[in-house]
Coordinates of C-alpha atoms in Angstrom, one line a residue:
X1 CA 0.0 0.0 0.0
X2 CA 1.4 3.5 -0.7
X3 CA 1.0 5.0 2.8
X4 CA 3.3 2.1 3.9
X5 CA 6.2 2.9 1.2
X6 CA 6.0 6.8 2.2
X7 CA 6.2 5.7 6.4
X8 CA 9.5 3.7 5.1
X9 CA 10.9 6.2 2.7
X10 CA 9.8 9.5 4.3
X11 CA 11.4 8.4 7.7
X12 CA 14.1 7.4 5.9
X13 CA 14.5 10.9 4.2
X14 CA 14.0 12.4 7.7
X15 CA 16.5 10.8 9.7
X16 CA 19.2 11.6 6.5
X17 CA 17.9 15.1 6.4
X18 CA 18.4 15.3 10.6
X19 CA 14.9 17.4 11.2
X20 CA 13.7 17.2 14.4
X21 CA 12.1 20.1 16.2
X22 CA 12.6 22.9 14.0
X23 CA 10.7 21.0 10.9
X24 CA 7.8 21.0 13.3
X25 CA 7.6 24.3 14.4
X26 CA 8.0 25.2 10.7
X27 CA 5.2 22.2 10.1
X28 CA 2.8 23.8 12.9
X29 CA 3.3 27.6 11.9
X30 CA 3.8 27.1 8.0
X31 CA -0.5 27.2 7.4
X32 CA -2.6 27.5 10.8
X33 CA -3.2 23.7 9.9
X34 CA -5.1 23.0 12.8
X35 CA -4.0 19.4 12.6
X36 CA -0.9 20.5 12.7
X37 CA 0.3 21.2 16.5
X38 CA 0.5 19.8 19.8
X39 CA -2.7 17.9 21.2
X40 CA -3.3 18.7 24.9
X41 CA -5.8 18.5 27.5
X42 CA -5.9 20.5 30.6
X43 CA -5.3 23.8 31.2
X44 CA -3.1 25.2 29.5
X45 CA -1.2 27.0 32.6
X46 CA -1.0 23.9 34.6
X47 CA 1.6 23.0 36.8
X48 CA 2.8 20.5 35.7
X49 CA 3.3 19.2 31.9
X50 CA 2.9 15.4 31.0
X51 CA 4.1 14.9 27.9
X52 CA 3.4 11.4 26.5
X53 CA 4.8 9.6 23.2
X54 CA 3.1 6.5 21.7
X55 CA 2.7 4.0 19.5
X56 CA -1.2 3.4 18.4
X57 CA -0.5 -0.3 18.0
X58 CA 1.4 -0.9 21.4
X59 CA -0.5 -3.0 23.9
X60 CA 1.6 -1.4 26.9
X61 CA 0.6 2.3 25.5
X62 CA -3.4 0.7 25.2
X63 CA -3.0 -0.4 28.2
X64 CA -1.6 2.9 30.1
X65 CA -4.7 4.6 28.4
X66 CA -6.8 2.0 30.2
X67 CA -5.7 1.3 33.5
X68 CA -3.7 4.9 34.4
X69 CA -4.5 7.6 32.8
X70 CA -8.5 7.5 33.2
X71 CA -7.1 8.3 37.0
X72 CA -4.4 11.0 36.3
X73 CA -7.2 12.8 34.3
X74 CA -9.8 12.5 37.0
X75 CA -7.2 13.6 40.0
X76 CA -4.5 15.7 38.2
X77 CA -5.7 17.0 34.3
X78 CA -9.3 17.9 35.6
X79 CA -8.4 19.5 38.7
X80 CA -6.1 22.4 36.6
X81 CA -2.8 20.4 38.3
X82 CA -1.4 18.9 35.1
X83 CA -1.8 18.8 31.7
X84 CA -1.3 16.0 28.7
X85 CA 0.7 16.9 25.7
X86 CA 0.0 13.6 23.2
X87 CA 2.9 13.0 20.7
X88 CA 2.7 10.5 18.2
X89 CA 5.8 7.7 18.0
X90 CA 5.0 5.6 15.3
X91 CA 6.5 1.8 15.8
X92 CA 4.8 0.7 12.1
X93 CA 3.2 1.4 9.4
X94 CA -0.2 0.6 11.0
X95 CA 0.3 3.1 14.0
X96 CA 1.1 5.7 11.5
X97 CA -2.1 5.3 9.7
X98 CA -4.1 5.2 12.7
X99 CA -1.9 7.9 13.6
X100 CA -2.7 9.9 10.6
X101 CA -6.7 8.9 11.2
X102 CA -6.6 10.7 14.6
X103 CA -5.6 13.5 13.7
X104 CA -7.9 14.2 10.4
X105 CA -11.3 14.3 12.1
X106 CA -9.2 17.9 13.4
X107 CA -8.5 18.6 17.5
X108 CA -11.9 18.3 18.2
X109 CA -12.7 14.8 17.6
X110 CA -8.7 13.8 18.0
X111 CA -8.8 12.5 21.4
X112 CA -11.8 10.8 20.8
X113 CA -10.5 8.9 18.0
X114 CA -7.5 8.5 19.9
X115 CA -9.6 6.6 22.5
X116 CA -11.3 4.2 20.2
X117 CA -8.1 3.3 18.4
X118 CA -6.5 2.2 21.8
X119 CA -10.0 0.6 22.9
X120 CA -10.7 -1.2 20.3
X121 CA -6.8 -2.0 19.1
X122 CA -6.3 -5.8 19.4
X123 CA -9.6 -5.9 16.5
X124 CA -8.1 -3.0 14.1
X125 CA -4.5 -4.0 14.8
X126 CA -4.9 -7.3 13.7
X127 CA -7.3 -7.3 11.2
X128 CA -7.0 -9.2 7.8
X129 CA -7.8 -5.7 6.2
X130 CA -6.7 -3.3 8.7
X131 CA -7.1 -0.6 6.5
X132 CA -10.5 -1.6 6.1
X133 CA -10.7 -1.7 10.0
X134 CA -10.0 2.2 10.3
X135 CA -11.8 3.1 7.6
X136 CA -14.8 1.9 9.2
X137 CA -13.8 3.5 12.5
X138 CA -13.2 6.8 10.5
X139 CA -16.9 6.6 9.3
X140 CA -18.4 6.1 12.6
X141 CA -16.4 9.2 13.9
X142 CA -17.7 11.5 11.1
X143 CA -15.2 10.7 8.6
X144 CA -15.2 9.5 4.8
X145 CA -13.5 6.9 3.7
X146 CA -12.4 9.9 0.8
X147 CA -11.4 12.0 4.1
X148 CA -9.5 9.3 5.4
X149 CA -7.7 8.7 2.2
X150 CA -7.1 12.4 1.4
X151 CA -5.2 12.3 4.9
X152 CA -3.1 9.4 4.0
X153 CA -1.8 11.3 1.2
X154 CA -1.5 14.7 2.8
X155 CA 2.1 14.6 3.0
X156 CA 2.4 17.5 5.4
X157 CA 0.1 15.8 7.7
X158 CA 2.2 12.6 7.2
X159 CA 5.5 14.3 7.9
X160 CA 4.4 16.5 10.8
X161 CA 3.9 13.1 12.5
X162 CA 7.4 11.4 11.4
X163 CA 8.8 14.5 12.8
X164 CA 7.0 14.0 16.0
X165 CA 8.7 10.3 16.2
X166 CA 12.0 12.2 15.4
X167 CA 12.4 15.2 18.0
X168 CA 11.0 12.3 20.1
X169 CA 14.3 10.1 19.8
X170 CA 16.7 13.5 19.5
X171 CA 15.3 15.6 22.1
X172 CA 14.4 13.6 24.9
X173 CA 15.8 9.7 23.9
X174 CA 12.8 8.6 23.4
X175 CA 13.4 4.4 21.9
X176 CA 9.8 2.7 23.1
X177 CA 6.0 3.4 24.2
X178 CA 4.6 4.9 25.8
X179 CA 7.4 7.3 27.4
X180 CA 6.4 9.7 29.6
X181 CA 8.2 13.5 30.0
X182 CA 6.6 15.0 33.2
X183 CA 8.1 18.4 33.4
X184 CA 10.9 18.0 31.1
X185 CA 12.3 14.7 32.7
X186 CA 12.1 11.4 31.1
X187 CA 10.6 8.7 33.0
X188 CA 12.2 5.6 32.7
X189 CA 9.3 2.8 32.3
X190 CA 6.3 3.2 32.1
X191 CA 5.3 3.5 36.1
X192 CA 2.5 2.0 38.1
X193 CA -0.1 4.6 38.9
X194 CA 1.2 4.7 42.5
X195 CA 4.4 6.1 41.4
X196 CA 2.7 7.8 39.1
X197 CA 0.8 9.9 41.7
X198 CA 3.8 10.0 44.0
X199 CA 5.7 11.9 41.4
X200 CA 2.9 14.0 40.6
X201 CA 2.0 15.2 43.6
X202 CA 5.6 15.9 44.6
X203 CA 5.4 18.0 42.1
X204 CA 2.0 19.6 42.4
X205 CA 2.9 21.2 45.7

């Protein structure tokens, strides 16, 4: 499939060419592209900053989404404490076509889409026609299968996200998902939601 070849050939052009964050700040302010920036809930003068990098076909990152982060958004993102910056890291070709479906239904409808792909990954993931598989997930969040495939080959969309996956690596050594950056300091693992809050709160005082 084409959007496979470009993932290969485009990160391989990437890496050669050595952009990182300065192709995405270029990426973000080059057209007020709306898909084009940071996605982020909370407020935007929190605290604390949680910046998280994954992979849409990781279990561990589908799992985190599950199991921790309903209760960091509950105790720490809807209570103005901290914040969630969401940064794509694409592991495959599959991630970076779920990654791309995310963000075409535009920041209103991304972390919704976001939601279902982790929920309902092992079944799109896995599926004999995985393209297929988000297409029909595109439709059921309000978007055509000719929206989906105009975003597969948007290759400024397509790029802004390989760039994420690089300044990811370069900037804060980021090599598997999901990796959390709580104010500027990678964590190493992913922790347990007890050291999860310990940290936060530490830092929330």
């Amino acid at each position: 499939m084409k959007y496979i070849q470009r993932f290969i050939l485009t990160l391989a052009v990437i890496l050669l060419a050595g952009l990182g964050a300065e192709a995405r700040a270029q990426a973000a302010s080059a057209g007020a592209d709306p898909r084009l920036q940071d996605m982020v809930i909370g407020k935007a003068d929190a605290k604390i900053t949680i910046i998280e990098y994954a992979s849409l076909t990781c279990p561990h990152c589908a799992a985190f989404h599950a199991d921790i982060l309903p209760a960091v958004k509950a105790d720490y993102i809807d209570t103005g404490k901290a914040k969630l910056v969401f940064r794509d890291f694409p592991l495959d070709n599959l991630a970076f076509a779920g990654a791309i479906l995310a963000r075409c239904g535009g920041p209103d409808r991304y972390f919704t889409f976001l939601n279902v792909l982790f929920a309902q990954q092992r079944q799109w993931a896995t599926a004999s026609d995985p393209k297929a598989a988000l297409t029909q997930i595109a439709r059921l969040g309000g978007v055509s299968a000719e929206q989906f495939d105009a975003c597969l080959a948007d290759k400024a969309l397509g790029d802004y996200i390989l760039n994420s996956r690089l300044e990811g690596n370069q900037k804060f050594n980021v090599n598997s998902t999901p990796t959390l950056i709580i104010n500027g300091k990678t964590e190493a693992g992913v922790p347990s939601l007890d050291e999860l809050r310990k940290k936060l709160d530490a830092l929330a005082k």
